[in-house]
């Protein structure tokens, strides 16, 4: 289990938010932490510790008045740690190469591929042609509904009828290098991981998966490692000391390397 660091950018600031609270209307979100440091500063920190494969996420839509400043911060982080981080948020086949050229190791995509309750195969194919399967991460962030987990899109604001299943992951893996999964119901709440989801993901034996959502302490990391059979990587946001939380950054790095 590897630790994958994150840089979430909203309204031009590095933030940690409650995921389910994000709304494009008024560019609002419930904030756990707003940093006075730049995204590039965090990228340099992760580079110092040799942490690769984390993600930079733009949380403003392209129509937002803040999008320009948010994108500027993201590009600054990618330039500060070339090849060390992935980039997501509003990625399409038309702009994916721009982020790769700016220093992203991969681009992370959700809404461009999952729309209207279905998988837009033509858009997925366009992405693969634009940057290559080996540069693509599919974000299958999801919310519990009934007896399953269903993909949510558009910065976690729209639910789909696409259920996370092992056959679905097998199908999608032919077109991407990794999966990123935010457990939206617990994202940013620092109230424990979604163990049922982690166990579901652990049943898949294909490409790498990174889980995000609810980690609050080392006990949660132990639960994640056990439920994920040591094969699911982890991202931690609001609980981490570098984002104002109580979970020591260096302790997390050491635990995940141990």
PDB file of C-alpha atoms in Angstrom:
ATOM      1  CA  UNK A   1       0.000   0.000   0.000  1.00  0.00           C
ATOM      2  CA  UNK A   2       1.559   3.261  -1.168  1.00  0.00           C
ATOM      3  CA  UNK A   3       0.719   6.761   0.016  1.00  0.00           C
ATOM      4  CA  UNK A   4      -0.397   8.971  -2.871  1.00  0.00           C
ATOM      5  CA  UNK A   5      -0.412  12.658  -1.838  1.00  0.00           C
ATOM      6  CA  UNK A   6      -2.957  15.169  -3.101  1.00  0.00           C
ATOM      7  CA  UNK A   7      -3.312  18.841  -3.945  1.00  0.00           C
ATOM      8  CA  UNK A   8      -6.939  19.948  -4.261  1.00  0.00           C
ATOM      9  CA  UNK A   9      -7.402  23.448  -5.672  1.00  0.00           C
ATOM     10  CA  UNK A  10     -10.634  25.448  -5.373  1.00  0.00           C
ATOM     11  CA  UNK A  11     -11.160  29.138  -6.144  1.00  0.00           C
ATOM     12  CA  UNK A  12      -7.423  29.498  -6.724  1.00  0.00           C
ATOM     13  CA  UNK A  13      -6.454  28.143  -3.286  1.00  0.00           C
ATOM     14  CA  UNK A  14      -5.140  24.810  -2.030  1.00  0.00           C
ATOM     15  CA  UNK A  15      -7.991  23.484   0.094  1.00  0.00           C
ATOM     16  CA  UNK A  16      -9.488  20.484   1.767  1.00  0.00           C
ATOM     17  CA  UNK A  17     -13.264  20.375   1.492  1.00  0.00           C
ATOM     18  CA  UNK A  18     -16.190  18.110   2.335  1.00  0.00           C
ATOM     19  CA  UNK A  19     -16.609  16.459  -1.050  1.00  0.00           C
ATOM     20  CA  UNK A  20     -20.383  16.154  -1.019  1.00  0.00           C
ATOM     21  CA  UNK A  21     -20.729  19.906  -0.303  1.00  0.00           C
ATOM     22  CA  UNK A  22     -19.115  21.057  -3.552  1.00  0.00           C
ATOM     23  CA  UNK A  23     -21.422  23.016  -5.842  1.00  0.00           C
ATOM     24  CA  UNK A  24     -20.747  25.010  -8.992  1.00  0.00           C
ATOM     25  CA  UNK A  25     -23.456  27.509  -8.043  1.00  0.00           C
ATOM     26  CA  UNK A  26     -21.530  30.325  -6.405  1.00  0.00           C
ATOM     27  CA  UNK A  27     -18.356  28.182  -6.381  1.00  0.00           C
ATOM     28  CA  UNK A  28     -19.204  27.040  -2.866  1.00  0.00           C
ATOM     29  CA  UNK A  29     -17.928  24.206  -0.695  1.00  0.00           C
ATOM     30  CA  UNK A  30     -17.719  23.425   3.016  1.00  0.00           C
ATOM     31  CA  UNK A  31     -14.050  23.988   3.843  1.00  0.00           C
ATOM     32  CA  UNK A  32     -11.962  21.971   6.265  1.00  0.00           C
ATOM     33  CA  UNK A  33      -8.755  23.843   5.465  1.00  0.00           C
ATOM     34  CA  UNK A  34      -7.541  26.692   3.263  1.00  0.00           C
ATOM     35  CA  UNK A  35      -3.776  26.936   2.809  1.00  0.00           C
ATOM     36  CA  UNK A  36      -1.672  30.081   2.519  1.00  0.00           C
ATOM     37  CA  UNK A  37       0.897  28.007   0.610  1.00  0.00           C
ATOM     38  CA  UNK A  38       0.878  27.532  -3.154  1.00  0.00           C
ATOM     39  CA  UNK A  39       0.202  24.265  -4.939  1.00  0.00           C
ATOM     40  CA  UNK A  40       3.840  24.349  -6.085  1.00  0.00           C
ATOM     41  CA  UNK A  41       4.984  24.403  -2.442  1.00  0.00           C
ATOM     42  CA  UNK A  42       3.089  21.171  -1.771  1.00  0.00           C
ATOM     43  CA  UNK A  43       4.463  19.582  -4.938  1.00  0.00           C
ATOM     44  CA  UNK A  44       8.002  20.392  -3.813  1.00  0.00           C
ATOM     45  CA  UNK A  45       7.278  18.846  -0.401  1.00  0.00           C
ATOM     46  CA  UNK A  46       6.084  15.615  -2.020  1.00  0.00           C
ATOM     47  CA  UNK A  47       9.117  15.587  -4.290  1.00  0.00           C
ATOM     48  CA  UNK A  48      11.404  15.995  -1.265  1.00  0.00           C
ATOM     49  CA  UNK A  49       9.944  12.816   0.242  1.00  0.00           C
ATOM     50  CA  UNK A  50      10.039  10.928  -3.048  1.00  0.00           C
ATOM     51  CA  UNK A  51       6.253  10.541  -3.183  1.00  0.00           C
ATOM     52  CA  UNK A  52       5.118   9.869  -6.730  1.00  0.00           C
ATOM     53  CA  UNK A  53       1.729   9.281  -8.297  1.00  0.00           C
ATOM     54  CA  UNK A  54      -0.253  11.758  -6.224  1.00  0.00           C
ATOM     55  CA  UNK A  55      -2.858  13.950  -7.834  1.00  0.00           C
ATOM     56  CA  UNK A  56      -3.547  17.617  -8.480  1.00  0.00           C
ATOM     57  CA  UNK A  57      -7.285  18.235  -8.794  1.00  0.00           C
ATOM     58  CA  UNK A  58      -8.923  21.363 -10.197  1.00  0.00           C
ATOM     59  CA  UNK A  59     -12.224  21.703  -8.333  1.00  0.00           C
ATOM     60  CA  UNK A  60     -13.646  24.600 -10.341  1.00  0.00           C
ATOM     61  CA  UNK A  61     -15.527  24.084 -13.571  1.00  0.00           C
ATOM     62  CA  UNK A  62     -14.287  25.801 -16.724  1.00  0.00           C
ATOM     63  CA  UNK A  63     -17.206  28.250 -16.553  1.00  0.00           C
ATOM     64  CA  UNK A  64     -16.139  29.468 -13.112  1.00  0.00           C
ATOM     65  CA  UNK A  65     -14.632  32.918 -12.698  1.00  0.00           C
ATOM     66  CA  UNK A  66     -11.975  31.209 -10.557  1.00  0.00           C
ATOM     67  CA  UNK A  67     -10.977  28.589 -13.141  1.00  0.00           C
ATOM     68  CA  UNK A  68      -8.051  30.602 -14.512  1.00  0.00           C
ATOM     69  CA  UNK A  69      -6.423  31.027 -11.115  1.00  0.00           C
ATOM     70  CA  UNK A  70      -7.118  27.422 -10.166  1.00  0.00           C
ATOM     71  CA  UNK A  71      -5.523  26.187 -13.393  1.00  0.00           C
ATOM     72  CA  UNK A  72      -2.532  28.482 -12.841  1.00  0.00           C
ATOM     73  CA  UNK A  73      -1.958  26.897  -9.429  1.00  0.00           C
ATOM     74  CA  UNK A  74      -2.267  23.403 -10.902  1.00  0.00           C
ATOM     75  CA  UNK A  75       0.216  24.105 -13.678  1.00  0.00           C
ATOM     76  CA  UNK A  76       2.605  25.549 -11.094  1.00  0.00           C
ATOM     77  CA  UNK A  77       2.487  22.305  -9.121  1.00  0.00           C
ATOM     78  CA  UNK A  78       3.116  20.188 -12.225  1.00  0.00           C
ATOM     79  CA  UNK A  79       6.069  22.359 -13.200  1.00  0.00           C
ATOM     80  CA  UNK A  80       7.507  22.119  -9.686  1.00  0.00           C
ATOM     81  CA  UNK A  81       7.474  18.298  -9.761  1.00  0.00           C
ATOM     82  CA  UNK A  82       7.687  17.195 -13.413  1.00  0.00           C
ATOM     83  CA  UNK A  83       6.423  13.649 -13.912  1.00  0.00           C
ATOM     84  CA  UNK A  84       5.678  13.267 -10.213  1.00  0.00           C
ATOM     85  CA  UNK A  85       1.967  13.969 -10.100  1.00  0.00           C
ATOM     86  CA  UNK A  86      -1.249  13.346 -11.995  1.00  0.00           C
ATOM     87  CA  UNK A  87      -3.750  16.057 -12.989  1.00  0.00           C
ATOM     88  CA  UNK A  88      -7.531  15.936 -12.973  1.00  0.00           C
ATOM     89  CA  UNK A  89     -10.580  18.163 -13.194  1.00  0.00           C
ATOM     90  CA  UNK A  90     -12.214  19.106 -16.477  1.00  0.00           C
ATOM     91  CA  UNK A  91      -9.913  16.905 -18.554  1.00  0.00           C
ATOM     92  CA  UNK A  92     -11.034  16.110 -22.105  1.00  0.00           C
ATOM     93  CA  UNK A  93      -9.371  14.773 -25.221  1.00  0.00           C
ATOM     94  CA  UNK A  94      -8.894  18.376 -26.310  1.00  0.00           C
ATOM     95  CA  UNK A  95      -6.860  19.534 -23.297  1.00  0.00           C
ATOM     96  CA  UNK A  96      -5.343  16.308 -21.925  1.00  0.00           C
ATOM     97  CA  UNK A  97      -2.071  16.708 -23.824  1.00  0.00           C
ATOM     98  CA  UNK A  98      -1.650  20.230 -22.421  1.00  0.00           C
ATOM     99  CA  UNK A  99      -1.456  18.863 -18.871  1.00  0.00           C
ATOM    100  CA  UNK A 100       0.915  16.071 -19.897  1.00  0.00           C
ATOM    101  CA  UNK A 101       3.172  18.608 -21.586  1.00  0.00           C
ATOM    102  CA  UNK A 102       2.979  20.763 -18.428  1.00  0.00           C
ATOM    103  CA  UNK A 103       4.491  17.924 -16.391  1.00  0.00           C
ATOM    104  CA  UNK A 104       1.659  15.581 -15.383  1.00  0.00           C
ATOM    105  CA  UNK A 105       2.545  11.887 -15.435  1.00  0.00           C
ATOM    106  CA  UNK A 106      -1.124  11.038 -16.103  1.00  0.00           C
ATOM    107  CA  UNK A 107      -4.444  12.780 -16.586  1.00  0.00           C
ATOM    108  CA  UNK A 108      -7.448  11.814 -14.453  1.00  0.00           C
ATOM    109  CA  UNK A 109     -10.870  11.722 -16.093  1.00  0.00           C
ATOM    110  CA  UNK A 110     -14.451  11.166 -14.938  1.00  0.00           C
ATOM    111  CA  UNK A 111     -17.187  13.332 -16.434  1.00  0.00           C
ATOM    112  CA  UNK A 112     -15.868  13.298 -19.993  1.00  0.00           C
ATOM    113  CA  UNK A 113     -16.233   9.511 -20.088  1.00  0.00           C
ATOM    114  CA  UNK A 114     -19.223   8.893 -17.810  1.00  0.00           C
ATOM    115  CA  UNK A 115     -22.214  10.916 -18.970  1.00  0.00           C
ATOM    116  CA  UNK A 116     -25.973  10.510 -18.995  1.00  0.00           C
ATOM    117  CA  UNK A 117     -25.794   7.251 -17.081  1.00  0.00           C
ATOM    118  CA  UNK A 118     -23.600   5.550 -19.638  1.00  0.00           C
ATOM    119  CA  UNK A 119     -19.986   5.182 -20.708  1.00  0.00           C
ATOM    120  CA  UNK A 120     -19.128   7.297 -23.736  1.00  0.00           C
ATOM    121  CA  UNK A 121     -16.853   4.851 -25.509  1.00  0.00           C
ATOM    122  CA  UNK A 122     -16.046   7.359 -28.242  1.00  0.00           C
ATOM    123  CA  UNK A 123     -14.715   9.864 -25.689  1.00  0.00           C
ATOM    124  CA  UNK A 124     -12.662   7.178 -23.989  1.00  0.00           C
ATOM    125  CA  UNK A 125     -11.171   6.223 -27.344  1.00  0.00           C
ATOM    126  CA  UNK A 126     -10.381   9.885 -28.083  1.00  0.00           C
ATOM    127  CA  UNK A 127      -8.527  10.185 -24.770  1.00  0.00           C
ATOM    128  CA  UNK A 128      -6.471   7.088 -25.489  1.00  0.00           C
ATOM    129  CA  UNK A 129      -5.554   8.484 -28.893  1.00  0.00           C
ATOM    130  CA  UNK A 130      -4.677  11.862 -27.337  1.00  0.00           C
ATOM    131  CA  UNK A 131      -2.331  10.713 -24.564  1.00  0.00           C
ATOM    132  CA  UNK A 132      -2.152   6.909 -24.622  1.00  0.00           C
ATOM    133  CA  UNK A 133      -3.620   4.311 -22.298  1.00  0.00           C
ATOM    134  CA  UNK A 134      -0.475   4.434 -20.139  1.00  0.00           C
ATOM    135  CA  UNK A 135      -1.127   8.114 -19.303  1.00  0.00           C
ATOM    136  CA  UNK A 136      -4.792   7.782 -18.388  1.00  0.00           C
ATOM    137  CA  UNK A 137      -6.377   7.351 -14.948  1.00  0.00           C
ATOM    138  CA  UNK A 138     -10.134   6.832 -14.733  1.00  0.00           C
ATOM    139  CA  UNK A 139     -11.730   8.355 -11.658  1.00  0.00           C
ATOM    140  CA  UNK A 140     -14.620   6.092 -10.686  1.00  0.00           C
ATOM    141  CA  UNK A 141     -15.545   8.008  -7.541  1.00  0.00           C
ATOM    142  CA  UNK A 142     -18.797   6.692  -6.203  1.00  0.00           C
ATOM    143  CA  UNK A 143     -21.635   6.884  -3.689  1.00  0.00           C
ATOM    144  CA  UNK A 144     -23.515   4.063  -1.948  1.00  0.00           C
ATOM    145  CA  UNK A 145     -27.033   3.526  -3.239  1.00  0.00           C
ATOM    146  CA  UNK A 146     -29.047   0.508  -2.230  1.00  0.00           C
ATOM    147  CA  UNK A 147     -26.783  -2.527  -2.286  1.00  0.00           C
ATOM    148  CA  UNK A 148     -24.089  -1.070  -4.536  1.00  0.00           C
ATOM    149  CA  UNK A 149     -21.751   1.811  -5.296  1.00  0.00           C
ATOM    150  CA  UNK A 150     -22.506   4.044  -8.264  1.00  0.00           C
ATOM    151  CA  UNK A 151     -20.214   6.444 -10.119  1.00  0.00           C
ATOM    152  CA  UNK A 152     -20.765  10.167  -9.542  1.00  0.00           C
ATOM    153  CA  UNK A 153     -19.581  12.852 -11.955  1.00  0.00           C
ATOM    154  CA  UNK A 154     -19.216  16.628 -12.404  1.00  0.00           C
ATOM    155  CA  UNK A 155     -17.205  17.201  -9.259  1.00  0.00           C
ATOM    156  CA  UNK A 156     -19.346  14.612  -7.390  1.00  0.00           C
ATOM    157  CA  UNK A 157     -22.585  16.522  -8.027  1.00  0.00           C
ATOM    158  CA  UNK A 158     -24.313  14.152 -10.476  1.00  0.00           C
ATOM    159  CA  UNK A 159     -25.169  10.528  -9.817  1.00  0.00           C
ATOM    160  CA  UNK A 160     -25.149   7.933 -12.571  1.00  0.00           C
ATOM    161  CA  UNK A 161     -26.596   4.448 -12.911  1.00  0.00           C
ATOM    162  CA  UNK A 162     -23.154   2.960 -13.550  1.00  0.00           C
ATOM    163  CA  UNK A 163     -22.426   0.513 -10.736  1.00  0.00           C
ATOM    164  CA  UNK A 164     -18.889  -0.308  -9.638  1.00  0.00           C
ATOM    165  CA  UNK A 165     -18.425  -4.013 -10.315  1.00  0.00           C
ATOM    166  CA  UNK A 166     -15.436  -6.192 -11.058  1.00  0.00           C
ATOM    167  CA  UNK A 167     -16.581  -6.794 -14.668  1.00  0.00           C
ATOM    168  CA  UNK A 168     -16.844  -3.023 -15.160  1.00  0.00           C
ATOM    169  CA  UNK A 169     -13.308  -2.470 -13.852  1.00  0.00           C
ATOM    170  CA  UNK A 170     -12.014  -5.259 -16.093  1.00  0.00           C
ATOM    171  CA  UNK A 171     -13.683  -3.661 -19.091  1.00  0.00           C
ATOM    172  CA  UNK A 172     -12.371  -0.170 -18.369  1.00  0.00           C
ATOM    173  CA  UNK A 173      -8.851  -1.337 -17.554  1.00  0.00           C
ATOM    174  CA  UNK A 174      -8.235  -2.052 -21.231  1.00  0.00           C
ATOM    175  CA  UNK A 175      -8.232   1.726 -21.769  1.00  0.00           C
ATOM    176  CA  UNK A 176      -6.436   3.108 -18.707  1.00  0.00           C
ATOM    177  CA  UNK A 177      -3.391   2.649 -16.487  1.00  0.00           C
ATOM    178  CA  UNK A 178      -4.954   3.167 -13.036  1.00  0.00           C
ATOM    179  CA  UNK A 179      -8.208   3.837 -11.189  1.00  0.00           C
ATOM    180  CA  UNK A 180      -8.815   6.568  -8.611  1.00  0.00           C
ATOM    181  CA  UNK A 181     -11.793   6.058  -6.298  1.00  0.00           C
ATOM    182  CA  UNK A 182     -13.134   8.707  -3.938  1.00  0.00           C
ATOM    183  CA  UNK A 183     -15.718   7.368  -1.494  1.00  0.00           C
ATOM    184  CA  UNK A 184     -17.901  10.465  -1.817  1.00  0.00           C
ATOM    185  CA  UNK A 185     -20.138   9.785   1.190  1.00  0.00           C
ATOM    186  CA  UNK A 186     -17.145  10.009   3.559  1.00  0.00           C
ATOM    187  CA  UNK A 187     -14.825  12.281   1.561  1.00  0.00           C
ATOM    188  CA  UNK A 188     -13.507  15.106   3.736  1.00  0.00           C
ATOM    189  CA  UNK A 189     -15.432  14.041   6.839  1.00  0.00           C
ATOM    190  CA  UNK A 190     -12.514  12.443   8.735  1.00  0.00           C
ATOM    191  CA  UNK A 191     -14.995   9.894  10.091  1.00  0.00           C
ATOM    192  CA  UNK A 192     -13.539   6.573   8.956  1.00  0.00           C
ATOM    193  CA  UNK A 193     -13.068   4.767   5.665  1.00  0.00           C
ATOM    194  CA  UNK A 194     -15.746   3.041   3.583  1.00  0.00           C
ATOM    195  CA  UNK A 195     -14.591  -0.512   4.348  1.00  0.00           C
ATOM    196  CA  UNK A 196     -17.296  -2.190   2.281  1.00  0.00           C
ATOM    197  CA  UNK A 197     -16.154  -0.306  -0.800  1.00  0.00           C
ATOM    198  CA  UNK A 198     -12.492  -1.116  -0.127  1.00  0.00           C
ATOM    199  CA  UNK A 199     -13.330  -4.834   0.121  1.00  0.00           C
ATOM    200  CA  UNK A 200     -15.239  -4.619  -3.159  1.00  0.00           C
ATOM    201  CA  UNK A 201     -12.242  -2.991  -4.836  1.00  0.00           C
ATOM    202  CA  UNK A 202      -9.851  -5.550  -3.353  1.00  0.00           C
ATOM    203  CA  UNK A 203     -11.711  -8.297  -5.180  1.00  0.00           C
ATOM    204  CA  UNK A 204     -10.446  -6.851  -8.445  1.00  0.00           C
ATOM    205  CA  UNK A 205      -7.046  -8.227  -9.445  1.00  0.00           C
ATOM    206  CA  UNK A 206      -6.141  -5.949 -12.317  1.00  0.00           C
ATOM    207  CA  UNK A 207      -4.502  -2.528 -12.575  1.00  0.00           C
ATOM    208  CA  UNK A 208      -3.619  -0.310  -9.636  1.00  0.00           C
ATOM    209  CA  UNK A 209      -6.340   1.399  -7.579  1.00  0.00           C
ATOM    210  CA  UNK A 210      -5.966   4.402  -5.272  1.00  0.00           C
ATOM    211  CA  UNK A 211      -8.641   4.950  -2.607  1.00  0.00           C
ATOM    212  CA  UNK A 212      -9.566   8.293  -1.036  1.00  0.00           C
ATOM    213  CA  UNK A 213     -12.101   9.155   1.636  1.00  0.00           C
ATOM    214  CA  UNK A 214     -12.523   9.278   5.394  1.00  0.00           C
ATOM    215  CA  UNK A 215      -9.035   8.374   6.625  1.00  0.00           C
ATOM    216  CA  UNK A 216      -8.585   9.999  10.032  1.00  0.00           C
ATOM    217  CA  UNK A 217      -5.812   8.086  11.857  1.00  0.00           C
ATOM    218  CA  UNK A 218      -3.329   5.225  11.646  1.00  0.00           C
ATOM    219  CA  UNK A 219      -6.027   2.779  12.703  1.00  0.00           C
ATOM    220  CA  UNK A 220      -7.916   3.644   9.527  1.00  0.00           C
ATOM    221  CA  UNK A 221      -4.763   3.043   7.513  1.00  0.00           C
ATOM    222  CA  UNK A 222      -4.455  -0.389   9.139  1.00  0.00           C
ATOM    223  CA  UNK A 223      -8.097  -1.151   8.301  1.00  0.00           C
ATOM    224  CA  UNK A 224      -7.532  -0.022   4.729  1.00  0.00           C
ATOM    225  CA  UNK A 225      -4.428  -2.153   4.375  1.00  0.00           C
ATOM    226  CA  UNK A 226      -6.259  -5.196   5.705  1.00  0.00           C
ATOM    227  CA  UNK A 227      -9.496  -4.697   3.763  1.00  0.00           C
ATOM    228  CA  UNK A 228      -7.558  -3.848   0.619  1.00  0.00           C
ATOM    229  CA  UNK A 229      -5.207  -6.811   1.077  1.00  0.00           C
ATOM    230  CA  UNK A 230      -2.252  -4.408   0.833  1.00  0.00           C
ATOM    231  CA  UNK A 231      -2.935  -3.783  -2.862  1.00  0.00           C
ATOM    232  CA  UNK A 232      -5.011  -0.589  -2.634  1.00  0.00           C
ATOM    233  CA  UNK A 233      -3.030   2.659  -2.475  1.00  0.00           C
ATOM    234  CA  UNK A 234      -4.304   5.560  -0.373  1.00  0.00           C
ATOM    235  CA  UNK A 235      -4.761   9.313  -0.551  1.00  0.00           C
ATOM    236  CA  UNK A 236      -5.308  11.354   2.617  1.00  0.00           C
ATOM    237  CA  UNK A 237      -6.531  14.928   2.706  1.00  0.00           C
ATOM    238  CA  UNK A 238      -8.223  16.752   5.568  1.00  0.00           C
ATOM    239  CA  UNK A 239      -6.851  14.573   8.370  1.00  0.00           C
ATOM    240  CA  UNK A 240      -3.219  15.144   7.341  1.00  0.00           C
ATOM    241  CA  UNK A 241      -1.038  17.543   9.340  1.00  0.00           C
ATOM    242  CA  UNK A 242       0.037  19.470   6.219  1.00  0.00           C
ATOM    243  CA  UNK A 243      -3.651  20.322   5.749  1.00  0.00           C
ATOM    244  CA  UNK A 244      -4.300  21.271   9.355  1.00  0.00           C
ATOM    245  CA  UNK A 245      -5.245  17.788  10.550  1.00  0.00           C
ATOM    246  CA  UNK A 246      -3.956  15.640  13.419  1.00  0.00           C
ATOM    247  CA  UNK A 247      -2.442  12.805  11.363  1.00  0.00           C
ATOM    248  CA  UNK A 248       1.287  13.390  11.107  1.00  0.00           C
ATOM    249  CA  UNK A 249       2.527  13.567   7.512  1.00  0.00           C
ATOM    250  CA  UNK A 250       5.870  11.902   8.184  1.00  0.00           C
ATOM    251  CA  UNK A 251       4.209   9.164  10.233  1.00  0.00           C
ATOM    252  CA  UNK A 252       1.941   8.365   7.305  1.00  0.00           C
ATOM    253  CA  UNK A 253       4.863   8.283   4.882  1.00  0.00           C
ATOM    254  CA  UNK A 254       6.751   5.950   7.220  1.00  0.00           C
ATOM    255  CA  UNK A 255       3.782   3.640   7.815  1.00  0.00           C
ATOM    256  CA  UNK A 256       3.012   3.212   4.119  1.00  0.00           C
ATOM    257  CA  UNK A 257       6.668   2.460   3.381  1.00  0.00           C
ATOM    258  CA  UNK A 258       6.994   0.034   6.271  1.00  0.00           C
TER     259      UNK A 258
END
